[in-house]
Tab-separated table of C-alpha atoms and ligand atoms in Angstrom:
chain	number	residue	atom	x	y	z
A	7	UNK	CA	92.078	117.443	111.279
A	8	UNK	CA	95.530	117.650	112.836
A	9	UNK	CA	98.586	116.314	111.039
A	10	UNK	CA	98.527	113.173	113.099
A	11	UNK	CA	99.150	109.927	111.227
A	12	UNK	CA	96.072	108.622	109.444
A	13	UNK	CA	94.297	105.799	111.371
A	14	UNK	CA	93.662	102.658	109.375
A	15	UNK	CA	91.359	99.763	110.378
A	16	UNK	CA	91.861	96.327	108.935
A	17	UNK	CA	89.085	94.065	107.693
A	18	UNK	CA	90.611	90.604	107.572
A	19	UNK	CA	94.260	89.681	108.161
A	20	UNK	CA	94.265	87.188	111.055
A	21	UNK	CA	95.484	83.582	111.181
A	22	UNK	CA	97.972	83.045	108.394
A	23	UNK	CA	96.534	85.660	106.092
A	24	UNK	CA	98.701	86.685	103.125
A	25	UNK	CA	98.236	90.096	101.573
A	26	UNK	CA	97.663	91.931	104.809
A	27	UNK	CA	101.383	91.674	105.478
A	28	UNK	CA	102.739	93.756	102.654
A	29	UNK	CA	99.849	96.203	103.066
A	30	UNK	CA	100.492	96.817	106.726
A	31	UNK	CA	104.188	97.332	106.125
A	32	UNK	CA	103.298	99.802	103.309
A	33	UNK	CA	100.855	101.655	105.584
A	34	UNK	CA	103.691	102.273	108.061
A	35	UNK	CA	106.323	103.135	105.387
A	36	UNK	CA	106.240	106.925	105.785
A	37	UNK	CA	105.255	107.312	109.435
A	38	UNK	CA	102.187	109.235	108.343
A	39	UNK	CA	99.772	106.317	108.490
A	40	UNK	CA	99.333	103.583	111.012
A	41	UNK	CA	97.181	100.561	111.666
A	42	UNK	CA	95.155	101.160	114.836
A	43	UNK	CA	92.317	98.637	114.728
A	44	UNK	CA	91.248	95.450	113.088
A	45	UNK	CA	88.357	92.974	112.660
A	46	UNK	CA	90.706	90.202	111.612
A	47	UNK	CA	88.654	87.009	111.431
A	48	UNK	CA	85.048	85.949	110.774
A	49	UNK	CA	84.650	84.329	114.202
A	50	UNK	CA	84.437	87.164	116.795
A	51	UNK	CA	86.301	85.242	119.555
A	52	UNK	CA	89.185	84.414	117.255
A	53	UNK	CA	89.177	87.910	115.805
A	54	UNK	CA	89.842	89.346	119.208
A	55	UNK	CA	92.553	86.747	119.969
A	56	UNK	CA	94.270	87.563	116.678
A	57	UNK	CA	94.194	91.278	117.417
A	58	UNK	CA	95.773	90.654	120.804
A	59	UNK	CA	98.606	88.741	119.096
A	60	UNK	CA	99.167	91.506	116.442
A	61	UNK	CA	102.885	92.525	116.318
A	62	UNK	CA	102.039	96.019	117.700
A	63	UNK	CA	99.073	97.255	119.777
A	64	UNK	CA	95.827	97.611	117.872
A	65	UNK	CA	92.183	97.765	119.015
A	66	UNK	CA	90.555	94.424	118.248
A	67	UNK	CA	86.941	94.092	117.184
A	68	UNK	CA	84.768	90.979	116.908
A	69	UNK	CA	83.511	91.989	113.496
A	70	UNK	CA	83.802	94.811	110.942
A	71	UNK	CA	80.210	95.812	111.746
A	72	UNK	CA	81.365	96.480	115.301
A	73	UNK	CA	84.469	98.294	114.183
A	74	UNK	CA	82.516	100.602	111.834
A	75	UNK	CA	79.751	101.241	114.362
A	76	UNK	CA	82.255	102.047	117.155
A	77	UNK	CA	83.906	104.694	115.003
A	78	UNK	CA	80.949	107.084	115.300
A	79	UNK	CA	81.592	107.725	118.995
A	80	UNK	CA	85.409	107.781	119.029
A	81	UNK	CA	87.251	111.058	119.601
A	82	UNK	CA	88.814	112.541	116.446
A	83	UNK	CA	92.286	111.411	117.339
A	84	UNK	CA	91.148	107.792	117.373
A	85	UNK	CA	88.663	107.803	114.453
A	86	UNK	CA	89.419	105.634	111.463
A	87	UNK	CA	90.388	107.619	108.333
A	88	UNK	CA	90.235	104.613	106.102
A	89	UNK	CA	89.684	100.903	106.246
A	90	UNK	CA	91.736	98.348	104.357
A	91	UNK	CA	89.743	95.342	103.172
A	92	UNK	CA	91.946	92.273	102.774
A	93	UNK	CA	89.325	89.518	102.971
A	94	UNK	CA	88.437	86.982	100.248
A	95	UNK	CA	86.431	88.497	97.421
A	96	UNK	CA	82.956	87.661	98.842
A	97	UNK	CA	83.688	89.925	101.896
A	98	UNK	CA	84.534	93.105	99.984
A	99	UNK	CA	81.195	94.608	99.120
A	100	UNK	CA	79.536	94.692	102.500
A	101	UNK	CA	82.334	96.296	104.578
A	102	UNK	CA	83.097	98.736	101.757
A	103	UNK	CA	79.497	99.877	101.516
A	104	UNK	CA	79.038	100.122	105.286
A	105	UNK	CA	82.275	102.054	105.744
A	106	UNK	CA	81.390	104.639	103.089
A	107	UNK	CA	77.986	105.139	104.616
A	108	UNK	CA	79.731	105.726	108.004
A	109	UNK	CA	82.010	108.343	106.478
A	110	UNK	CA	85.140	106.193	106.343
A	111	UNK	CA	87.288	106.041	103.179
A	112	UNK	CA	87.925	102.637	101.644
A	113	UNK	CA	91.026	100.868	100.291
A	114	UNK	CA	89.794	97.536	99.029
A	115	UNK	CA	91.525	94.488	97.552
A	116	UNK	CA	90.752	93.264	94.032
A	117	UNK	CA	88.664	91.926	92.380
A	118	UNK	CA	86.412	94.609	93.794
A	119	UNK	CA	83.317	92.478	94.299
A	120	UNK	CA	81.735	89.206	93.193
A	121	UNK	CA	79.498	90.778	90.545
A	122	UNK	CA	79.576	93.936	88.418
A	123	UNK	CA	76.189	94.888	89.862
A	124	UNK	CA	77.762	95.158	93.321
A	125	UNK	CA	80.631	97.154	91.880
A	126	UNK	CA	78.183	99.550	90.229
A	127	UNK	CA	76.556	100.091	93.630
A	128	UNK	CA	79.938	100.928	95.141
A	129	UNK	CA	80.794	103.357	92.332
A	130	UNK	CA	77.448	105.148	92.710
A	131	UNK	CA	77.718	105.332	96.480
A	132	UNK	CA	81.269	106.616	96.450
A	133	UNK	CA	80.263	109.289	93.922
A	134	UNK	CA	77.127	110.241	95.806
A	135	UNK	CA	78.927	110.513	99.195
A	136	UNK	CA	82.203	111.813	97.780
A	137	UNK	CA	84.238	109.284	99.689
A	138	UNK	CA	87.770	108.384	98.503
A	139	UNK	CA	88.018	104.761	97.317
A	140	UNK	CA	91.082	102.848	96.151
A	141	UNK	CA	91.393	99.368	94.668
A	142	UNK	CA	94.620	97.481	95.388
A	143	UNK	CA	96.038	96.894	91.907
A	144	UNK	CA	99.542	96.635	93.272
A	145	UNK	CA	101.556	96.879	90.091
A	146	UNK	CA	100.407	100.335	89.028
A	147	UNK	CA	102.265	101.459	92.164
A	148	UNK	CA	105.671	100.806	90.604
A	149	UNK	CA	107.508	103.958	89.564
A	150	UNK	CA	108.310	102.240	86.263
A	151	UNK	CA	104.559	101.640	85.628
A	152	UNK	CA	104.128	105.358	85.897
A	153	UNK	CA	106.952	106.040	83.498
A	154	UNK	CA	105.481	103.476	81.085
A	155	UNK	CA	102.101	105.252	81.320
A	156	UNK	CA	103.755	108.590	80.492
A	157	UNK	CA	105.715	107.130	77.584
A	158	UNK	CA	102.762	105.403	75.948
A	159	UNK	CA	100.146	108.075	76.629
A	160	UNK	CA	102.473	110.823	75.409
A	161	UNK	CA	102.662	108.932	72.101
A	162	UNK	CA	106.432	108.378	72.344
A	163	UNK	CA	106.114	104.898	70.813
A	164	UNK	CA	103.399	106.040	68.393
A	165	UNK	CA	99.885	104.696	68.130
A	166	UNK	CA	99.247	101.522	70.093
A	167	UNK	CA	98.772	98.580	67.699
A	168	UNK	CA	99.151	95.605	69.976
A	169	UNK	CA	99.432	94.885	73.667
A	170	UNK	CA	100.354	91.643	75.389
A	171	UNK	CA	99.484	91.949	79.079
A	172	UNK	CA	100.001	88.834	81.136
A	173	UNK	CA	100.179	87.345	84.635
A	174	UNK	CA	101.496	83.802	84.686
A	175	UNK	CA	101.818	81.690	87.827
A	176	UNK	CA	102.311	77.972	88.539
A	177	UNK	CA	101.219	77.517	92.208
A	178	UNK	CA	97.790	76.039	91.315
A	179	UNK	CA	99.182	73.505	88.823
A	180	UNK	CA	98.075	70.688	91.182
A	181	UNK	CA	95.100	70.397	93.444
A	182	UNK	CA	96.675	72.556	96.201
A	183	UNK	CA	93.173	73.299	97.545
A	184	UNK	CA	93.031	69.697	98.807
A	185	UNK	CA	96.170	70.113	100.892
A	186	UNK	CA	94.726	72.604	103.337
A	187	UNK	CA	96.059	75.777	101.707
A	188	UNK	CA	93.999	78.632	103.039
A	189	UNK	CA	94.805	80.821	100.089
A	190	UNK	CA	93.920	78.156	97.476
A	191	UNK	CA	90.715	76.995	99.151
A	192	UNK	CA	88.647	80.143	98.691
A	193	UNK	CA	90.189	81.018	95.284
A	194	UNK	CA	88.727	77.896	93.673
A	195	UNK	CA	85.273	78.330	95.258
A	196	UNK	CA	82.793	80.291	93.120
A	197	UNK	CA	80.836	81.427	96.218
A	198	UNK	CA	83.933	83.134	97.653
A	199	UNK	CA	86.011	83.939	94.564
A	200	UNK	CA	83.314	84.864	91.986
A	201	UNK	CA	82.566	83.587	88.492
A	202	UNK	CA	86.148	83.355	87.302
A	203	UNK	CA	89.093	81.868	89.307
A	204	UNK	CA	92.303	82.749	87.517
A	205	UNK	CA	90.711	85.610	85.582
A	206	UNK	CA	89.414	87.214	88.774
A	207	UNK	CA	92.502	86.554	90.816
A	208	UNK	CA	95.226	87.703	88.419
A	209	UNK	CA	93.640	88.378	85.020
A	210	UNK	CA	92.198	91.548	86.539
A	211	UNK	CA	95.767	92.724	87.319
A	212	UNK	CA	96.796	92.176	83.709
A	213	UNK	CA	93.720	94.127	82.479
A	214	UNK	CA	94.491	96.998	84.902
A	215	UNK	CA	98.127	97.127	83.740
A	216	UNK	CA	96.950	97.353	80.128
A	217	UNK	CA	94.436	100.115	80.852
A	218	UNK	CA	96.800	102.020	83.213
A	219	UNK	CA	99.709	102.081	80.833
A	220	UNK	CA	97.884	102.662	77.515
A	221	UNK	CA	94.814	104.593	78.643
A	222	UNK	CA	92.797	102.461	76.260
A	223	UNK	CA	89.699	100.523	77.136
A	224	UNK	CA	88.751	97.069	75.924
A	225	UNK	CA	85.667	97.278	73.716
A	226	UNK	CA	85.153	93.629	72.744
A	227	UNK	CA	86.497	90.291	73.918
A	228	UNK	CA	86.904	86.790	72.622
A	229	UNK	CA	87.653	84.693	75.714
A	230	UNK	CA	88.599	81.185	76.626
A	231	UNK	CA	88.312	80.192	80.315
A	232	UNK	CA	89.832	76.804	80.815
A	233	UNK	CA	90.329	74.430	83.727
A	234	UNK	CA	93.311	72.097	83.534
A	235	UNK	CA	93.198	70.661	87.035
A	236	UNK	CA	90.516	68.005	87.197
A	237	UNK	CA	87.670	68.541	89.642
A	238	UNK	CA	88.148	72.289	89.863
A	239	UNK	CA	85.020	74.394	89.321
A	240	UNK	CA	86.650	77.612	88.163
A	241	UNK	CA	89.130	78.431	85.421
A	242	UNK	CA	92.804	78.117	86.167
A	243	UNK	CA	93.850	79.384	82.707
A	244	UNK	CA	92.401	82.525	81.153
A	245	UNK	CA	93.082	83.842	77.676
A	246	UNK	CA	91.305	86.839	76.201
A	247	UNK	CA	91.784	88.360	72.788
A	248	UNK	CA	90.654	91.976	72.963
A	249	UNK	CA	89.683	94.823	70.661
A	250	UNK	CA	90.882	98.183	71.982
A	251	UNK	CA	89.123	101.556	71.821
A	252	UNK	CA	91.625	102.914	69.217
A	253	UNK	CA	91.218	99.915	66.896
A	254	UNK	CA	94.287	98.168	68.238
A	255	UNK	CA	94.330	94.627	69.592
A	256	UNK	CA	95.490	93.064	72.838
A	257	UNK	CA	95.909	89.728	74.567
A	258	UNK	CA	95.084	89.695	78.260
A	259	UNK	CA	96.240	86.353	79.534
A	260	UNK	CA	96.615	84.732	82.911
A	261	UNK	CA	97.477	81.265	84.043
A	262	UNK	CA	98.029	79.500	87.386
A	263	UNK	CA	99.125	76.143	86.001
A	264	UNK	CA	102.530	76.997	84.460
A	265	UNK	CA	104.830	75.079	86.738
A	266	UNK	CA	107.782	77.125	87.966
A	267	UNK	CA	106.280	80.472	87.010
A	268	UNK	CA	106.025	82.709	90.074
A	269	UNK	CA	104.479	86.133	89.604
A	270	UNK	CA	105.284	86.730	86.000
A	271	UNK	CA	103.207	89.818	85.379
A	272	UNK	CA	104.361	91.960	82.456
A	273	UNK	CA	103.330	94.054	79.569
A	274	UNK	CA	104.570	94.559	75.974
A	275	UNK	CA	103.082	97.534	74.142
A	276	UNK	CA	103.824	97.675	70.421
A	277	UNK	CA	103.250	101.093	68.875
A	278	UNK	CA	103.762	102.445	65.334
A	279	UNK	CA	107.183	103.942	66.346
A	280	UNK	CA	108.522	101.497	68.939
A	281	UNK	CA	107.831	98.888	71.573
A	282	UNK	CA	107.822	99.094	75.380
A	283	UNK	CA	108.525	96.114	77.614
A	284	UNK	CA	108.135	95.839	81.390
A	285	UNK	CA	108.008	93.042	83.894
A	286	UNK	CA	107.108	93.183	87.601
A	287	UNK	CA	109.641	90.537	88.552
A	288	UNK	CA	112.293	93.052	87.529
A	289	UNK	CA	110.424	96.262	88.299
A	290	UNK	CA	113.324	98.703	88.466
A	291	UNK	CA	113.632	99.246	84.736
A	292	UNK	CA	111.738	99.208	81.492
A	293	UNK	CA	112.929	98.752	77.949
A	294	UNK	CA	112.165	100.738	74.815
A	295	UNK	CA	112.845	99.137	71.433
A	296	UNK	CA	113.204	101.469	68.508
A	297	UNK	CA	113.935	100.701	64.871
A	298	UNK	CA	117.584	100.761	63.913
A	299	UNK	CA	118.712	101.814	67.415
A	300	UNK	CA	120.229	100.011	70.427
A	301	UNK	CA	117.606	99.123	73.044
A	302	UNK	CA	117.078	101.787	75.666
A	303	UNK	CA	116.927	100.656	79.290
A	304	UNK	CA	115.371	103.187	81.664
A	305	UNK	CA	116.076	102.733	85.365
A	306	UNK	CA	113.899	104.185	88.085
A	307	UNK	CA	115.463	107.471	89.237
A	308	UNK	CA	117.896	107.696	86.260
A	309	UNK	CA	115.665	109.509	83.825
A	310	UNK	CA	116.458	112.837	82.198
A	311	UNK	CA	114.038	114.968	80.206
A	312	UNK	CA	115.166	115.789	76.660
A	313	UNK	CA	117.480	112.786	76.281
A	314	UNK	CA	116.696	112.184	72.610
A	315	UNK	CA	113.703	109.933	73.362
A	316	UNK	CA	112.033	111.460	76.407
A	317	UNK	CA	110.872	114.993	75.584
A	318	UNK	CA	111.476	118.053	77.750
A	319	UNK	CA	107.970	117.887	79.269
A	320	UNK	CA	108.420	114.844	81.450
A	321	UNK	CA	106.294	115.841	84.453
A	322	UNK	CA	108.239	117.128	87.407
A	323	UNK	CA	106.408	114.928	89.896
A	324	UNK	CA	107.433	111.827	87.891
A	325	UNK	CA	111.101	112.895	87.901
A	326	UNK	CA	111.076	114.023	91.524
A	327	UNK	CA	109.617	110.915	93.178
A	328	UNK	CA	110.963	111.177	96.706
A	329	UNK	CA	112.132	107.591	97.214
A	330	UNK	CA	115.580	106.040	97.394
A	331	UNK	CA	118.152	106.559	94.635
A	332	UNK	CA	118.224	103.948	91.875
A	333	UNK	CA	120.542	101.038	92.486
A	334	UNK	CA	118.965	100.569	95.936
A	335	UNK	CA	116.226	98.303	94.601
A	336	UNK	CA	112.531	99.009	95.096
A	337	UNK	CA	109.986	96.273	94.673
A	338	UNK	CA	106.574	94.909	95.770
A	339	UNK	CA	106.392	96.640	99.195
A	340	UNK	CA	107.443	99.990	97.666
A	341	UNK	CA	104.683	99.676	95.032
A	342	UNK	CA	102.118	99.127	97.811
A	343	UNK	CA	103.556	102.046	99.769
A	344	UNK	CA	103.264	104.380	96.739
A	345	UNK	CA	99.556	103.434	96.463
A	346	UNK	CA	98.875	104.076	100.171
A	347	UNK	CA	100.920	107.331	100.000
A	348	UNK	CA	98.857	108.672	97.120
A	349	UNK	CA	95.623	107.505	98.743
A	350	UNK	CA	96.631	109.285	101.982
A	351	UNK	CA	96.955	112.461	99.982
A	352	UNK	CA	93.380	112.194	98.764
A	353	UNK	CA	92.057	111.179	102.175
A	354	UNK	CA	93.717	114.250	103.776
A	355	UNK	CA	92.265	116.546	101.134
A	356	UNK	CA	88.856	115.012	101.610
A	357	UNK	CA	89.058	115.464	105.405
A	358	UNK	CA	90.082	119.061	104.945
A	359	UNK	CA	87.048	119.638	102.698
A	360	UNK	CA	89.260	120.141	99.650
A	361	UNK	CA	88.810	118.683	96.187
A	362	UNK	CA	90.571	115.405	95.535
A	363	UNK	CA	90.941	113.596	92.213
A	364	UNK	CA	90.541	109.856	92.397
A	365	UNK	CA	90.972	109.460	88.646
A	366	UNK	CA	93.009	106.278	88.513
A	367	UNK	CA	96.271	108.080	87.699
A	368	UNK	CA	97.911	107.290	91.085
A	369	UNK	CA	96.023	104.211	92.238
A	370	UNK	CA	93.185	102.213	90.776
A	371	UNK	CA	89.834	103.851	91.378
A	372	UNK	CA	86.497	102.311	92.298
A	373	UNK	CA	85.556	102.760	88.568
A	374	UNK	CA	88.646	100.709	87.646
A	375	UNK	CA	87.449	98.061	90.090
A	376	UNK	CA	84.042	97.990	88.366
A	377	UNK	CA	85.780	97.704	84.977
A	378	UNK	CA	87.524	94.544	86.237
A	379	UNK	CA	84.205	92.940	87.060
A	380	UNK	CA	82.581	94.153	83.804
A	381	UNK	CA	85.482	92.578	81.933
A	382	UNK	CA	85.208	89.231	83.821
A	383	UNK	CA	81.489	89.014	83.207
A	384	UNK	CA	81.879	89.813	79.500
A	385	UNK	CA	84.662	87.163	79.291
A	386	UNK	CA	82.391	84.627	80.985
A	387	UNK	CA	79.659	85.304	78.435
A	388	UNK	CA	82.120	85.010	75.528
A	389	UNK	CA	83.667	81.853	76.999
A	390	UNK	CA	80.256	80.189	77.208
A	391	UNK	CA	79.780	80.945	73.507
A	392	UNK	CA	83.074	79.327	72.517
A	393	UNK	CA	84.953	82.606	72.410
A	394	UNK	CA	82.391	84.591	70.329
A	395	UNK	CA	83.203	88.297	70.151
A	396	UNK	CA	81.257	89.960	72.941
A	397	UNK	CA	80.956	93.700	73.624
A	398	UNK	CA	82.015	95.232	76.872
A	399	UNK	CA	79.431	97.430	78.631
A	400	UNK	CA	79.698	101.202	78.343
A	401	UNK	CA	81.243	102.982	81.288
A	402	UNK	CA	79.070	104.110	84.170
B	522	NAD	N1	96.868	93.109	95.296
B	522	NAD	C1	97.489	91.909	95.259
B	522	NAD	O1	98.592	91.860	94.717
B	522	NAD	C2	96.830	90.758	95.927
B	522	NAD	C3	97.650	89.619	96.284
B	522	NAD	C4	97.006	88.581	96.974
B	522	NAD	C5	95.691	88.633	97.270
B	522	NAD	N2	94.926	89.745	96.902
B	522	NAD	C6	93.474	89.859	97.266
B	522	NAD	O2	93.422	90.067	98.695
B	522	NAD	C7	92.268	89.466	99.275
B	522	NAD	C8	92.775	88.481	100.335
B	522	NAD	O3	93.608	87.510	99.796
B	522	NAD	P1	94.636	86.667	100.683
B	522	NAD	O4	95.433	85.828	99.794
B	522	NAD	O5	95.342	87.586	101.639
B	522	NAD	O6	93.615	85.781	101.510
B	522	NAD	P2	93.849	85.058	102.875
B	522	NAD	O7	92.957	83.867	102.911
B	522	NAD	O8	95.306	84.874	103.104
B	522	NAD	O9	93.380	86.103	103.978
B	522	NAD	C9	92.001	86.462	104.109
B	522	NAD	C10	91.755	86.990	105.503
B	522	NAD	O10	90.425	87.439	105.594
B	522	NAD	C11	89.855	86.963	106.842
B	522	NAD	N3	88.414	86.974	106.769
B	522	NAD	C12	87.562	86.209	106.002
B	522	NAD	N4	86.290	86.545	106.216
B	522	NAD	C13	86.293	87.555	107.146
B	522	NAD	C14	85.308	88.289	107.782
B	522	NAD	N5	84.001	88.125	107.506
B	522	NAD	N6	85.691	89.233	108.692
B	522	NAD	C15	86.978	89.414	108.986
B	522	NAD	N7	88.003	88.735	108.373
B	522	NAD	C16	87.660	87.793	107.485
B	522	NAD	C17	90.534	85.605	106.994
B	522	NAD	O11	90.393	85.130	108.293
B	522	NAD	C18	91.978	85.966	106.620
B	522	NAD	O12	92.563	86.598	107.706
B	522	NAD	C19	91.598	88.786	98.069
B	522	NAD	O13	90.560	89.588	97.612
B	522	NAD	C20	92.679	88.674	97.029
B	522	NAD	O14	92.179	88.638	95.692
B	522	NAD	C21	95.499	90.773	96.236
């Protein structure tokens, strides 16, 4: 394959869609990836109209089936290198499976599927076919999430005793779904969202942040899935007390009914030597609390190895992130761009027949996506038994 930009095809994204926007900006961030095609809407006629209205020229398709089938006969310069799936949750499994079978890599939104059985299928297929697969857990794309991961996994705050990982919003505090909100309507519908509303939508991000930063898995849960807004079928408030693989404890909590809260995702990790705090609404720094010392505030791009807390072995690739100097703020779009950049690296290796490592260290893997669904289903079981401790399945 030449060094032409990677070609990306969109599944979903037409008519007032939300998350396609930051993704498509992030795809174009480096000039090495571009959106070239899209099946943007379930109705084929509207899908083509939406593609014709796209802000830059793309090839429109009436459906993702058509887009994937057409790929087989395109010349190399026009072939899709990966598809980005930005549809509601019930339209993740089918295009992901079909794309992998057609030899196209997959970048899919979270939660990965409606059920863990579907996720297991995707894991097995991606392993069997050796196709790169990313799941869009945005917040692991922040540079500071990567620094947090290094600090905790390197043992710099000691053994992890306790983690509070949370995502608190307020936008579903009233029955927004009855006001014609496209984004709310499918999120409260079990057929399109899955078995958990708030847990699936944002609790999975909190779980991913916990697992990414600490490297620890949840082994048992005691969960409460609650619905505060009358007439809603799914939970809008999700609280899970967790046992961790190392014997530590964690709270994974999410809520969409806390009026005024926007996208308050954050994590506190309390270790035997110190505590780490990070919040995505202020993603340019993280704080380390140590006994008897002033708090340490680490800014993206202002980190030096061997500073009295960070040892000399801070990995060079963490220190040398080629983005803008600190003080020029990075945020949400940059996190998405970092995920697409790292995924591009693996897709290029794969295309060149080289080994790639989709191990969850640079972006969430298909296995991480499965873990999200396994967690939700275990929480649903626990919730039905009034929060009884319930074991998570073993990894696949
Ligand atoms: N990573 C994040 O931070 C983040 C943030 C928001 C949403 N999401 C996830 O992204 C996905 C989309 O969420 P959203 O808020 O953008 O939803 P949305 O309703 O704004 O957009 C969904 C899009 O999918 C299209 N669509 C639906 N069925 C389709 C089909 N069969 N073929 C083609 N297009 C189809 C719709 O027309 C629309 O364009 C969800 O899985 C959601 O959980 C992730």
